[in-house]
Tab-separated table of N, CA and C in Angstrom:
chain	number	residue	atom	x	y	z
A	410	MET	N	221.269	-9.615	65.004
A	410	MET	CA	219.649	-9.503	65.883
A	410	MET	C	219.475	-11.249	65.929
A	411	ASP	N	219.213	-10.860	67.140
A	411	ASP	CA	218.853	-12.261	67.333
A	411	ASP	C	215.947	-12.197	67.477
A	412	GLU	N	216.270	-13.494	66.501
A	412	GLU	CA	215.340	-13.552	65.581
A	412	GLU	C	213.855	-13.708	66.549
A	413	ILE	N	214.099	-13.764	67.799
A	413	ILE	CA	213.035	-12.916	68.462
A	413	ILE	C	212.685	-10.910	68.440
A	414	GLU	N	213.614	-10.824	68.160
A	414	GLU	CA	213.739	-9.743	68.444
A	414	GLU	C	212.675	-8.452	67.469
A	415	GLU	N	212.944	-9.894	66.661
A	415	GLU	CA	212.475	-8.991	64.577
A	415	GLU	C	211.023	-9.548	64.610
A	416	LEU	N	210.205	-10.445	65.271
A	416	LEU	CA	209.182	-11.071	65.399
A	416	LEU	C	207.894	-8.972	66.565
A	417	SER	N	207.112	-9.295	65.800
A	417	SER	CA	205.575	-8.667	66.369
A	417	SER	C	205.102	-9.059	67.801
A	418	TYR	N	204.021	-8.123	68.500
A	418	TYR	CA	204.157	-8.835	69.567
A	418	TYR	C	203.175	-9.657	69.589
A	419	GLU	N	202.175	-9.590	68.216
A	419	GLU	CA	201.243	-10.495	68.087
A	419	GLU	C	202.135	-11.993	67.566
A	420	GLU	N	203.175	-12.318	67.069
A	420	GLU	CA	203.902	-13.379	66.486
A	420	GLU	C	204.600	-13.714	67.910
A	421	ALA	N	205.132	-12.943	68.803
A	421	ALA	CA	205.477	-13.400	70.027
A	421	ALA	C	205.063	-13.318	70.919
A	422	TYR	N	203.665	-13.132	71.240
A	422	TYR	CA	202.827	-13.466	72.091
A	422	TYR	C	202.410	-14.530	71.218
A	423	GLY	N	201.337	-15.185	70.016
A	423	GLY	CA	201.132	-16.415	69.169
A	423	GLY	C	202.284	-17.101	70.175
A	424	GLN	N	204.205	-17.314	70.319
A	424	GLN	CA	204.689	-18.575	70.099
A	424	GLN	C	205.119	-18.573	71.802
A	425	LEU	N	204.743	-17.617	72.047
A	425	LEU	CA	204.832	-18.538	73.515
A	425	LEU	C	203.944	-18.707	74.219
A	426	GLU	N	202.425	-18.763	73.766
A	426	GLU	CA	201.234	-19.264	73.666
A	426	GLU	C	201.618	-21.033	73.480
A	427	GLY	N	201.858	-21.129	71.937
A	427	GLY	CA	202.523	-22.370	71.729
A	427	GLY	C	203.649	-22.895	73.233
A	428	VAL	N	204.863	-22.203	73.377
A	428	VAL	CA	205.462	-22.726	74.325
A	428	VAL	C	204.621	-23.308	76.012
A	429	VAL	N	203.272	-22.237	75.913
A	429	VAL	CA	202.844	-22.840	77.478
A	429	VAL	C	202.419	-24.113	77.323
A	430	ALA	N	201.525	-24.164	76.316
A	430	ALA	CA	200.399	-25.575	75.713
A	430	ALA	C	201.282	-27.075	75.609
A	431	GLN	N	202.989	-26.949	75.862
A	431	GLN	CA	203.908	-27.217	75.560
A	431	GLN	C	204.289	-27.725	76.608
A	432	LEU	N	204.045	-26.938	77.322
A	432	LEU	CA	204.823	-26.974	78.880
A	432	LEU	C	204.199	-28.296	79.819
A	433	GLU	N	202.855	-27.623	79.316
A	433	GLU	CA	201.672	-28.075	79.896
A	433	GLU	C	200.911	-29.186	80.075
A	434	SER	N	201.835	-29.443	78.653
A	434	SER	CA	201.099	-31.123	78.339
A	434	SER	C	202.046	-32.228	78.975
A	435	GLY	N	202.414	-31.697	79.249
A	435	GLY	CA	203.189	-32.741	80.452
A	435	GLY	C	204.579	-34.532	79.858
A	436	LYS	N	204.186	-34.453	77.994
A	436	LYS	CA	204.814	-34.866	77.735
A	436	LYS	C	205.986	-35.016	77.251
A	437	LEU	N	207.075	-33.322	77.786
A	437	LEU	CA	209.052	-33.017	77.611
A	437	LEU	C	209.069	-33.491	78.142
A	438	SER	N	210.082	-34.225	77.922
A	438	SER	CA	211.744	-34.180	78.754
A	438	SER	C	211.633	-33.599	79.522
A	439	LEU	N	212.997	-33.192	80.807
A	439	LEU	CA	212.964	-32.299	81.447
A	439	LEU	C	214.387	-30.864	80.554
A	440	GLU	N	214.922	-31.554	79.619
A	440	GLU	CA	216.306	-30.914	79.725
A	440	GLU	C	214.739	-30.033	77.791
A	441	GLN	N	213.913	-30.518	77.563
A	441	GLN	CA	212.980	-30.229	76.233
A	441	GLN	C	212.254	-29.086	77.538
A	442	SER	N	211.554	-29.305	78.687
A	442	SER	CA	210.801	-28.523	79.341
A	442	SER	C	211.833	-26.839	79.598
A	443	VAL	N	213.365	-28.113	80.241
A	443	VAL	CA	214.082	-26.363	80.641
A	443	VAL	C	214.231	-25.583	78.904
A	444	ALA	N	214.753	-26.169	77.785
A	444	ALA	CA	215.296	-25.320	76.280
A	444	ALA	C	213.881	-24.504	76.142
A	445	LEU	N	212.316	-24.965	76.143
A	445	LEU	CA	211.005	-24.418	75.853
A	445	LEU	C	211.253	-22.913	77.174
A	446	TYR	N	211.260	-23.564	79.007
A	446	TYR	CA	211.232	-22.230	79.595
A	446	TYR	C	212.367	-21.607	79.258
A	447	GLU	N	212.548	-21.618	78.741
A	447	GLU	CA	214.262	-20.639	77.949
A	447	GLU	C	213.524	-19.961	77.732
A	448	LEU	N	212.679	-20.150	76.444
A	448	LEU	CA	212.258	-19.567	75.032
A	448	LEU	C	211.067	-19.205	75.416
A	449	GLY	N	210.127	-18.969	76.312
A	449	GLY	CA	209.675	-19.338	76.657
A	449	GLY	C	209.915	-16.686	77.989
A	450	GLN	N	210.874	-16.958	78.420
A	450	GLN	CA	211.208	-16.087	78.581
A	450	GLN	C	211.341	-14.944	78.292
A	451	ARG	N	212.275	-15.686	77.504
A	451	ARG	CA	212.442	-15.243	76.052
A	451	ARG	C	211.240	-14.745	75.682
A	452	LEU	N	210.257	-15.180	75.055
A	452	LEU	CA	209.586	-14.645	74.420
A	452	LEU	C	208.568	-13.650	75.178
A	453	SER	N	208.860	-13.582	76.498
A	453	SER	CA	207.905	-13.166	77.341
A	453	SER	C	208.426	-11.542	77.231
A	454	ALA	N	209.698	-11.347	77.646
A	454	ALA	CA	210.597	-10.530	77.302
A	454	ALA	C	210.395	-9.244	76.720
A	455	HIS	N	209.860	-10.229	75.747
A	455	HIS	CA	210.357	-9.558	74.295
A	455	HIS	C	208.916	-9.052	74.221
A	456	CYS	N	207.399	-9.803	74.688
A	456	CYS	CA	206.581	-8.863	74.840
A	456	CYS	C	206.210	-7.577	74.775
A	457	GLN	N	207.160	-7.693	76.646
A	457	GLN	CA	206.983	-6.711	77.627
A	457	GLN	C	207.786	-5.205	77.463
A	458	ASP	N	209.196	-5.602	76.719
A	458	ASP	CA	209.984	-4.162	75.984
A	458	ASP	C	208.614	-3.647	75.041
A	459	LEU	N	207.901	-4.178	73.711
A	459	LEU	CA	207.385	-3.980	73.263
A	459	LEU	C	205.912	-2.877	73.633
A	460	LEU	N	205.261	-3.734	74.610
A	460	LEU	CA	203.932	-3.233	74.953
A	460	LEU	C	204.376	-2.075	76.394
A	461	GLU	N	206.470	-1.879	77.174
A	461	GLU	CA	206.187	-0.616	77.276
A	461	GLU	C	206.546	0.430	76.506
A	462	LYS	N	207.397	-0.105	74.368
A	462	LYS	CA	207.533	0.993	74.261
A	462	LYS	C	206.405	1.817	73.583
A	463	ALA	N	205.460	1.254	73.546
A	463	ALA	CA	203.388	1.227	72.459
A	463	ALA	C	203.598	2.254	73.971
A	464	GLU	N	203.101	1.561	75.225
A	464	GLU	CA	202.637	2.739	76.252
A	464	GLU	C	203.291	3.675	76.188
A	465	LEU	N	204.509	4.184	75.607
A	465	LEU	CA	206.622	5.247	76.000
A	465	LEU	C	205.573	6.285	74.242
A	466	LYS	N	204.594	5.190	73.065
A	466	LYS	CA	204.909	5.501	72.650
A	466	LYS	C	203.053	7.198	72.293
A	467	ILE	N	202.374	6.309	73.511
A	467	ILE	CA	201.624	6.943	73.560
A	467	ILE	C	201.481	8.381	74.698
A	468	ARG	N	201.965	7.900	76.010
A	468	ARG	CA	202.633	8.525	76.738
A	468	ARG	C	202.649	10.341	75.678
A	469	GLN	N	203.963	9.769	74.603
A	469	GLN	CA	204.411	10.972	73.859
A	469	GLN	C	203.681	12.122	72.956
A	470	VAL	N	202.482	11.065	72.117
A	470	VAL	CA	201.101	11.689	71.962
A	470	VAL	C	199.799	12.375	72.395
A	471	GLU	N	200.011	11.500	73.434
A	471	GLU	CA	198.726	11.974	74.798
A	471	GLU	C	199.523	13.504	75.245
A	472	ALA	N	200.949	13.761	75.232
A	472	ALA	CA	202.070	14.881	75.490
A	472	ALA	C	201.943	16.287	74.491
A	473	ASP	N	201.906	15.898	73.655
A	473	ASP	CA	201.316	16.404	72.548
A	473	ASP	C	200.830	16.838	72.352
A	474	ASP	N	199.244	16.497	72.318
A	474	ASP	CA	198.192	17.594	72.471
A	474	ASP	C	198.009	17.904	73.491
A	475	ALA	N	198.143	17.452	74.804
A	475	ALA	CA	197.815	18.693	75.785
A	475	ALA	C	198.485	20.002	75.565
């Protein structure tokens, strides 16, 4: 299993914020920037997946209560 998939939303979002800050610093080589961009994309996708799962759970609870 991928390390990113094991992160909670809060952990992944925190790492994503760190990636963005490093990219915005402008102090990285092109290769470092590309690697961080790829990591940021994976973190962002993981956060989105977790949000979608949480939204689905909320919808299911609301449907059960209706």
